[in-house]
C-alpha positions as MATLAB code, in Angstrom:
seq = 'MKHAVPESRCIRFLAITVLALLSSTAHAEMGDSPQAGLYNGFLGQTNVVECVNAGPAPISARMDVRTESGALLGSRVFTVSGFGTGHIILNEFEIADRYGSY';
ca = [
     -44.627   51.536   -8.565;
     -40.894   50.705   -7.990;
     -39.908   47.307   -6.389;
     -37.393   46.997   -3.715;
     -34.427   44.285   -4.485;
     -34.237   42.041   -1.519;
     -30.897   42.405    0.254;
     -29.965   38.528   -0.136;
     -30.580   38.820   -4.027;
     -28.151   41.667   -3.904;
     -25.677   39.948   -1.913;
     -26.054   36.914   -3.878;
     -25.349   38.805   -7.446;
     -22.578   40.500   -5.572;
     -20.633   36.835   -4.715;
     -21.358   35.594   -8.098;
     -20.009   38.698   -9.812;
     -16.679   38.825   -7.563;
     -16.334   35.021   -8.095;
     -16.587   35.547  -11.966;
     -13.702   38.467  -11.841;
     -11.318   36.228   -9.915;
      -8.421   34.742  -11.787;
      -9.125   31.419  -10.938;
     -12.778   29.717  -11.125;
     -14.011   28.425   -8.152;
     -16.292   25.400   -9.118;
     -16.962   22.338   -7.099;
     -20.350   21.314   -6.337;
     -20.841   17.874   -5.100;
     -22.920   15.800   -7.015;
     -23.563   12.721   -8.905;
     -22.058   13.968  -12.132;
     -18.456   14.936  -12.265;
     -17.517   18.640  -11.719;
     -14.913   20.780  -12.968;
     -12.869   23.813  -12.448;
      -9.931   25.742  -13.531;
      -7.005   27.268  -11.740;
      -4.368   29.881  -12.419;
      -1.117   29.068  -10.995;
       1.006   32.181  -12.351;
      -0.268   34.876  -10.018;
       1.437   33.592   -6.784;
      -1.686   33.230   -4.704;
      -3.267   30.555   -2.649;
      -5.690   28.555   -4.778;
      -8.724   26.921   -2.967;
     -11.261   24.553   -3.807;
     -14.550   24.492   -1.469;
     -16.749   21.635   -1.982;
     -20.178   21.858   -0.376;
     -22.545   19.076    0.386;
     -26.072   20.096    0.618;
     -27.427   16.684    1.802;
     -27.689   15.149    5.212;
     -25.227   12.136    4.801;
     -21.514   12.301    4.407;
     -19.762   11.828    0.596;
     -16.546   10.802   -0.575;
     -15.179   12.271   -3.538;
     -12.064   12.182   -5.797;
     -10.381   15.372   -7.395;
      -7.707   15.241  -10.187;
      -5.477   18.031  -10.630;
      -4.469   18.268  -14.238;
      -2.318   20.762  -16.375;
      -3.624   22.710  -19.087;
      -2.194   19.995  -21.161;
      -4.183   17.140  -19.335;
      -1.062   15.637  -17.450;
      -2.010   14.653  -13.888;
      -0.282   16.430  -11.245;
      -1.986   14.499   -8.558;
      -5.208   13.217   -7.146;
      -7.219   13.722   -3.365;
      -9.461   11.357   -1.937;
     -11.823   13.242    0.602;
     -15.220   13.161    2.535;
     -17.507   16.173    3.516;
     -19.667   15.581    6.300;
     -23.643   16.243    5.837;
     -24.261   19.550    5.289;
     -20.653   20.347    5.531;
     -17.793   21.979    3.476;
     -14.466   21.096    2.518;
     -11.491   22.764    1.367;
      -8.382   21.619   -0.798;
      -5.427   23.819   -1.338;
      -4.321   23.279   -5.006;
      -0.971   24.829   -4.274;
       0.138   21.535   -2.635;
      -0.032   20.104   -6.418;
       2.732   22.152   -7.693;
       0.504   24.313   -9.747;
       2.874   27.250   -9.644;
       3.536   28.765  -13.062;
       0.954   26.569  -14.729;
      -2.917   26.732  -15.672;
      -5.071   23.836  -15.424;
      -8.245   21.969  -14.172;
      -9.409   19.983  -11.484;
];
């Protein structure tokens, strides 16, 4: 007997696969521990970090943007409302022609 794969699982798998194939890693999940992601500023594209708050209370966070050698390009303090989403454009930190982390 064949089992049908739920459409939501297919969409989730596709979304995860697309994210894995992108040149910059989008990973910023709010939590108690520090989170990290990578960027590629060589492609001339806009790099956006998406931060999701899965809880009901607003949260504040700080994001540091660094070069591949660890030099600090800048920091941003921001608040995400309960069950909200925040976006930070990394290109504001002069990431052109660099690799690095946030």
